XYZ file of C-alpha atoms in Angstrom:
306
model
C 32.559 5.294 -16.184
C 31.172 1.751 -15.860
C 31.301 1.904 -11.639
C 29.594 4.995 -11.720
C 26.664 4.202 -13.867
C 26.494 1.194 -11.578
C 26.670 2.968 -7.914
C 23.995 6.128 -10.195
C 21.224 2.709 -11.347
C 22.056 -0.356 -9.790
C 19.878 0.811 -7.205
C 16.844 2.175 -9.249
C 16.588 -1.974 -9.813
C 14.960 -1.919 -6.784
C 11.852 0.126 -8.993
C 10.720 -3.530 -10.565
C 8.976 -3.735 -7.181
C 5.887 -1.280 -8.873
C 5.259 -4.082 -11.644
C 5.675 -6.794 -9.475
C 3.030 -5.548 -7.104
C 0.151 -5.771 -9.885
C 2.029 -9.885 -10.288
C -1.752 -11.564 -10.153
C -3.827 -9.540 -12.388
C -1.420 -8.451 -14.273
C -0.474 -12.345 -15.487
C -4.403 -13.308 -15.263
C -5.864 -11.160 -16.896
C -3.572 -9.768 -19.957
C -5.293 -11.098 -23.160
C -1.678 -12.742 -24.457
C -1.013 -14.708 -21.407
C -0.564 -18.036 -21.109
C -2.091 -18.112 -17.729
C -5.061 -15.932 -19.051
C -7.717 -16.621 -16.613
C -10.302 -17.848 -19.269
C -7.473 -20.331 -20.084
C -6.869 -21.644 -16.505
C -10.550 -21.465 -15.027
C -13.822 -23.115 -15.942
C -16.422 -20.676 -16.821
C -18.929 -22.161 -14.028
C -15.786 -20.916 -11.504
C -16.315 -17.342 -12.415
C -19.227 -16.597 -14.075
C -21.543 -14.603 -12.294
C -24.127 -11.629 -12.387
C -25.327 -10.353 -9.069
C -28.337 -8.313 -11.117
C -30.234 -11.626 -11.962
C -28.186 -14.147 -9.324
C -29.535 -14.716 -5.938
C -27.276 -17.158 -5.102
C -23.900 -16.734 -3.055
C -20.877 -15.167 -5.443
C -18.327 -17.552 -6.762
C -15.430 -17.344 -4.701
C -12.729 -17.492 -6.905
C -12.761 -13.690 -7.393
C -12.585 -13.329 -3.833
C -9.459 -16.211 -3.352
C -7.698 -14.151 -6.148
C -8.213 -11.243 -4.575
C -6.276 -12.162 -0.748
C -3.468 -14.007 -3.447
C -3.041 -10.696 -5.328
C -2.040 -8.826 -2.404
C -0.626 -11.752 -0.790
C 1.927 -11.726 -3.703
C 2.624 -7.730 -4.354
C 3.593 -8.292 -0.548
C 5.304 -10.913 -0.801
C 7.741 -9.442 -3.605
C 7.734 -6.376 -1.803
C 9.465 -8.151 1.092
C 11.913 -9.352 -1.882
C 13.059 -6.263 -2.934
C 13.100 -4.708 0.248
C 15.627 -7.089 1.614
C 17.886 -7.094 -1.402
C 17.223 -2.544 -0.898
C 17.800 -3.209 2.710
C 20.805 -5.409 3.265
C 23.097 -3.830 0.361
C 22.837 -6.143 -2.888
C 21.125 -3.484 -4.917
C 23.920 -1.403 -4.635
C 28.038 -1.597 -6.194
C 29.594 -1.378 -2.194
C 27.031 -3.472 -0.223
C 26.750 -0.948 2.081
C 22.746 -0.197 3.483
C 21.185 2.500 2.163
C 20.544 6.312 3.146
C 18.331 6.135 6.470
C 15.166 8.833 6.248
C 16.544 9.917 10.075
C 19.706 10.889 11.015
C 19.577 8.101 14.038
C 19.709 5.421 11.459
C 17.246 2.743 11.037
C 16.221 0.771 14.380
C 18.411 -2.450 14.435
C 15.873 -5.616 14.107
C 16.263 -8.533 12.828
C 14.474 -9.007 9.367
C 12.717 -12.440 10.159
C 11.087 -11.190 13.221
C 9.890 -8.013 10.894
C 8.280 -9.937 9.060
C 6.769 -11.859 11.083
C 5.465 -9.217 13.441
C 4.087 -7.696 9.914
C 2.158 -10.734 8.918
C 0.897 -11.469 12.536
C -0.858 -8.430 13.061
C -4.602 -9.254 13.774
C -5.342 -5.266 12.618
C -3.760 -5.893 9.379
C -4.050 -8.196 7.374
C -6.522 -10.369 9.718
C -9.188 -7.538 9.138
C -8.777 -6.882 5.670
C -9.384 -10.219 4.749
C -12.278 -10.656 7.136
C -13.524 -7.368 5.521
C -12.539 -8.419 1.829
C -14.864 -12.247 2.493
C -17.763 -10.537 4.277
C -18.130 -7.904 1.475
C -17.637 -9.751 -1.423
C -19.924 -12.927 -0.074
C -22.271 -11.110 0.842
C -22.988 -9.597 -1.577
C -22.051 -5.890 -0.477
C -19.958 -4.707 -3.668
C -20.949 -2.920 -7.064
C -21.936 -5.735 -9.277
C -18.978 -4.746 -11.858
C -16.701 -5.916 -9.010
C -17.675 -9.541 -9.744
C -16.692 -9.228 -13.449
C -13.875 -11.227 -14.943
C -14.340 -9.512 -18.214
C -11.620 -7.167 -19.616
C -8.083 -6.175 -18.049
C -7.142 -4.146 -15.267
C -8.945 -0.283 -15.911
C -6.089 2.006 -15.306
C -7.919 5.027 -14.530
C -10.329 3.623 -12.553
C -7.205 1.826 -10.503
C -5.922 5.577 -9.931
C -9.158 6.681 -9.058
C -9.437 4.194 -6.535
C -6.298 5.211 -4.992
C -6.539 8.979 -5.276
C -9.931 8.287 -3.261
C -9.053 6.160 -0.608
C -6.105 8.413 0.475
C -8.351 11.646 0.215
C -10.854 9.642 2.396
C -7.740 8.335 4.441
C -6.343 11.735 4.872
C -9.574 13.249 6.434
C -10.310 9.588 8.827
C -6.776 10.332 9.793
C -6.751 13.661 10.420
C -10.610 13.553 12.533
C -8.105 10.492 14.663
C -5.784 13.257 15.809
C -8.550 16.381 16.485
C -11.725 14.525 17.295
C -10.842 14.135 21.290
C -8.103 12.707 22.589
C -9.668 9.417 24.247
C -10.956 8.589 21.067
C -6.929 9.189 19.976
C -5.270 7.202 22.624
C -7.825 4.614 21.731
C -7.218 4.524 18.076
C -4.209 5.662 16.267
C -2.044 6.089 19.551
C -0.705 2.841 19.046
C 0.713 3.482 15.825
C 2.280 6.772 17.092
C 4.549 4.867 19.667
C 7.046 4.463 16.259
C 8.876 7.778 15.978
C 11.211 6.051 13.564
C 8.691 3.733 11.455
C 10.660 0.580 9.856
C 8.952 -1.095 6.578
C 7.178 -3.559 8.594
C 5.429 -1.376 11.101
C 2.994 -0.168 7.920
C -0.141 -2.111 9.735
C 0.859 -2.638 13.491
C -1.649 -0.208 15.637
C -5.185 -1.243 16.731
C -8.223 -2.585 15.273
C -10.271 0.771 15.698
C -7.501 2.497 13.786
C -7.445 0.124 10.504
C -11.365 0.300 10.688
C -11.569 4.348 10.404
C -8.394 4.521 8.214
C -8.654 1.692 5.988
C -11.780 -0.702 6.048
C -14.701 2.664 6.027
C -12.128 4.079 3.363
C -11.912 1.214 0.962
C -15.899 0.751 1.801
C -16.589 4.101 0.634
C -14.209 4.073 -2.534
C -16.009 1.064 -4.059
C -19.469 2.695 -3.437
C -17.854 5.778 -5.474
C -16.004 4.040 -8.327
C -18.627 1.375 -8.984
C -17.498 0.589 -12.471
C -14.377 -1.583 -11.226
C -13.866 -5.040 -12.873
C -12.285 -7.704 -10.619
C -8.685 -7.561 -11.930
C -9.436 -3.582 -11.088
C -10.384 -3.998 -7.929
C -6.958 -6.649 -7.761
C -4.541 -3.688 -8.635
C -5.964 -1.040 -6.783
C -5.913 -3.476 -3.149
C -2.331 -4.975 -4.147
C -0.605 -1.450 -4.787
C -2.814 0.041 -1.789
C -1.422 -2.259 0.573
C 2.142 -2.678 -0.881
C 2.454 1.556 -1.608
C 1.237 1.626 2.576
C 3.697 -0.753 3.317
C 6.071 1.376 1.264
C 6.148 4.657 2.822
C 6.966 3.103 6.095
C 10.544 2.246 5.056
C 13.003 3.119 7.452
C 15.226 3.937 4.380
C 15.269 6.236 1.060
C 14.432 4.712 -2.347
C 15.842 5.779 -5.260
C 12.763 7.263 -6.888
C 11.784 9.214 -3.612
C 12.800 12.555 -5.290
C 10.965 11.764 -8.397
C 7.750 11.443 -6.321
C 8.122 14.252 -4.445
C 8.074 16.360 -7.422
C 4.699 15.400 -8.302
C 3.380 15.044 -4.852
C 3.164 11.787 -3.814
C 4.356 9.807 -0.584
C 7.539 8.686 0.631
C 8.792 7.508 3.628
C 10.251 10.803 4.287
C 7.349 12.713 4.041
C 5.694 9.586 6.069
C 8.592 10.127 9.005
C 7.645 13.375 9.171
C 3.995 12.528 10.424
C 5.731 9.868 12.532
C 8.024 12.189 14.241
C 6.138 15.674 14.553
C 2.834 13.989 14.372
C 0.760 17.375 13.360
C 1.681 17.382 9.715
C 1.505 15.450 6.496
C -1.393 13.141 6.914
C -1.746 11.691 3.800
C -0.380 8.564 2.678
C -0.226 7.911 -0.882
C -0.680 11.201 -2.304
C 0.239 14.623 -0.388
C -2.208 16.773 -2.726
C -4.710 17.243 0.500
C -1.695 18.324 2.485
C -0.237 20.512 0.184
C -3.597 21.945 -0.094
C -4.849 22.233 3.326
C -1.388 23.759 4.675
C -0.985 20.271 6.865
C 2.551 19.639 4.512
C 6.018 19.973 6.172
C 8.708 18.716 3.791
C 11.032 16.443 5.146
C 13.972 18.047 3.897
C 12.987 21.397 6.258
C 14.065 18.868 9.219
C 17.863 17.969 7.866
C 19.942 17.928 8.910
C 19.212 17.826 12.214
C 16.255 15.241 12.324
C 16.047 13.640 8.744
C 19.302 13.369 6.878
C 19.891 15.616 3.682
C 18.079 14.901 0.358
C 15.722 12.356 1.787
């Protein structure tokens, strides 16, 4: 009885990655921390009103900011090679691919470092993330330290940017197919997406699917705090980086019940390329008759139960 409620949650461990993500506002900003901001910063660091200061924003919001996702990546990496490589489960063994081809054989340093090095990835969101904030080009409630992170305006962030996502993504495919080959060809050339493919494609690509998204969102929920704005990029960028997983996760069916992503339904977009277009959220799919469930391609594509 003891092995088998190992091998049934040993892996669900892997789950702590969700928490982790939110790591920098989560530990800032909570009112008992020890590392509460107000405790660790001098006012004059983060103080700051856009409606009555001219001046250039204090850039500790912004530094946070890149170290939040920095981090939620960072343990995302963690997790995923513990998931990956067989110590999050009781015989060591890899876990369930999402195709039945397996997972592409790489090695998991030179992942990683293909994922960091991506001048479309992370290169542009922090050039995006600097010129917006210093400039001046965000709701003023984004340059707030005040409060904790503002759960519903976190989910309305994300719901948002994938609904925006979905229809940037979907205009890629249908618009003309220069403008495709251009764009989100690049992406396309992985029929069998591994984890660290999430941001590899072109820079005209992350600038219709992600930069005029997150623009947009911020112009729509404009009553964000900072530590807001923290856990809706971190869990954006680690939940993206998520549903590119060459592998299942544990919690994959759980989603799926209440519509949102998994690297299954992302392989399906990867493989058939016409359906499932959505990233974080399949509601826009579901609804617009663009969803194919993976589980209709097993077992001859995707492996059962994915």
């Amino acid at each position: 009885m003891t092995e088998l409620w190992k091998a049934d949650l040993l892996p669900w461990t892997s789950a702590v990655v969700w928490p982790l993500m939110l790591t920098v506002p989560l530990v800032l900003s909570t009112p008992l921390s020890p590392f509460h901001y107000s405790r660790v910063f001098k006012p004059e660091w983060y103080e700051y009103d856009p409606t009555i200061d001219r001046s250039l924003p204090k850039p500790l919001g912004l530094s946070l900011g890149i170290l939040a996702v920095a981090v939620g990546q960072a343990w995302v990496w963690i997790v995923f090679y513990l998931f990956k490589f067989g110590y999050l489960s009781t015989d060591s063994k890899p876990p369930k691919a999402v195709q039945t081809k397996g997972a592409r054989p790489y090695d998991f340093l030179e992942g990683l470092r293909t994922h960091i090095g991506q001048p479309e990835g992370f290169g542009l969101l922090v050039g995006y993330l600097s010129v917006t904030w210093m400039l001046r080009l965000m709701p003023s409630s984004y340059y707030s330290f005040e409060g904790t992170i503002q759960w519903k305006e976190t989910f309305f962030c994300l719901v948002i940017q994938d609904g925006i996502q979905y229809t940037m993504h979907l205009l890629e495919h249908v618009v003309s197919p220069t403008f495709y080959q251009l764009s989100h060809k690049p992406h396309h050339r992985f029929t069998n997406p591994r984890l660290f493919d999430a941001f590899n494609g072109s820079l005209a690509d992350t600038l219709c699917m992600i930069i005029i998204p997150l623009y947009m969102t911020a112009n729509i929920v404009r009553t964000c705090n900072v530590w807001t704005y923290m856990a809706f990029g971190s869990s954006y960028a680690c939940w993206l980086t998520l549903i590119h997983s060459e592998y299942v996760f544990p919690w994959d069916g759980l989603f799926r019940l209440f519509g949102l992503g998994t690297p299954a339904d992302h392989h399906v977009h990867h493989k058939i390329f016409k359906y499932n277009y959505g990233h974080l959220f399949m509601w826009l799919d579901q609804l617009c008759g663009t969803y194919r469930n993976p589980n209709q391609l097993a077992p001859t594509v995707f492996n059962g139960g994915v």
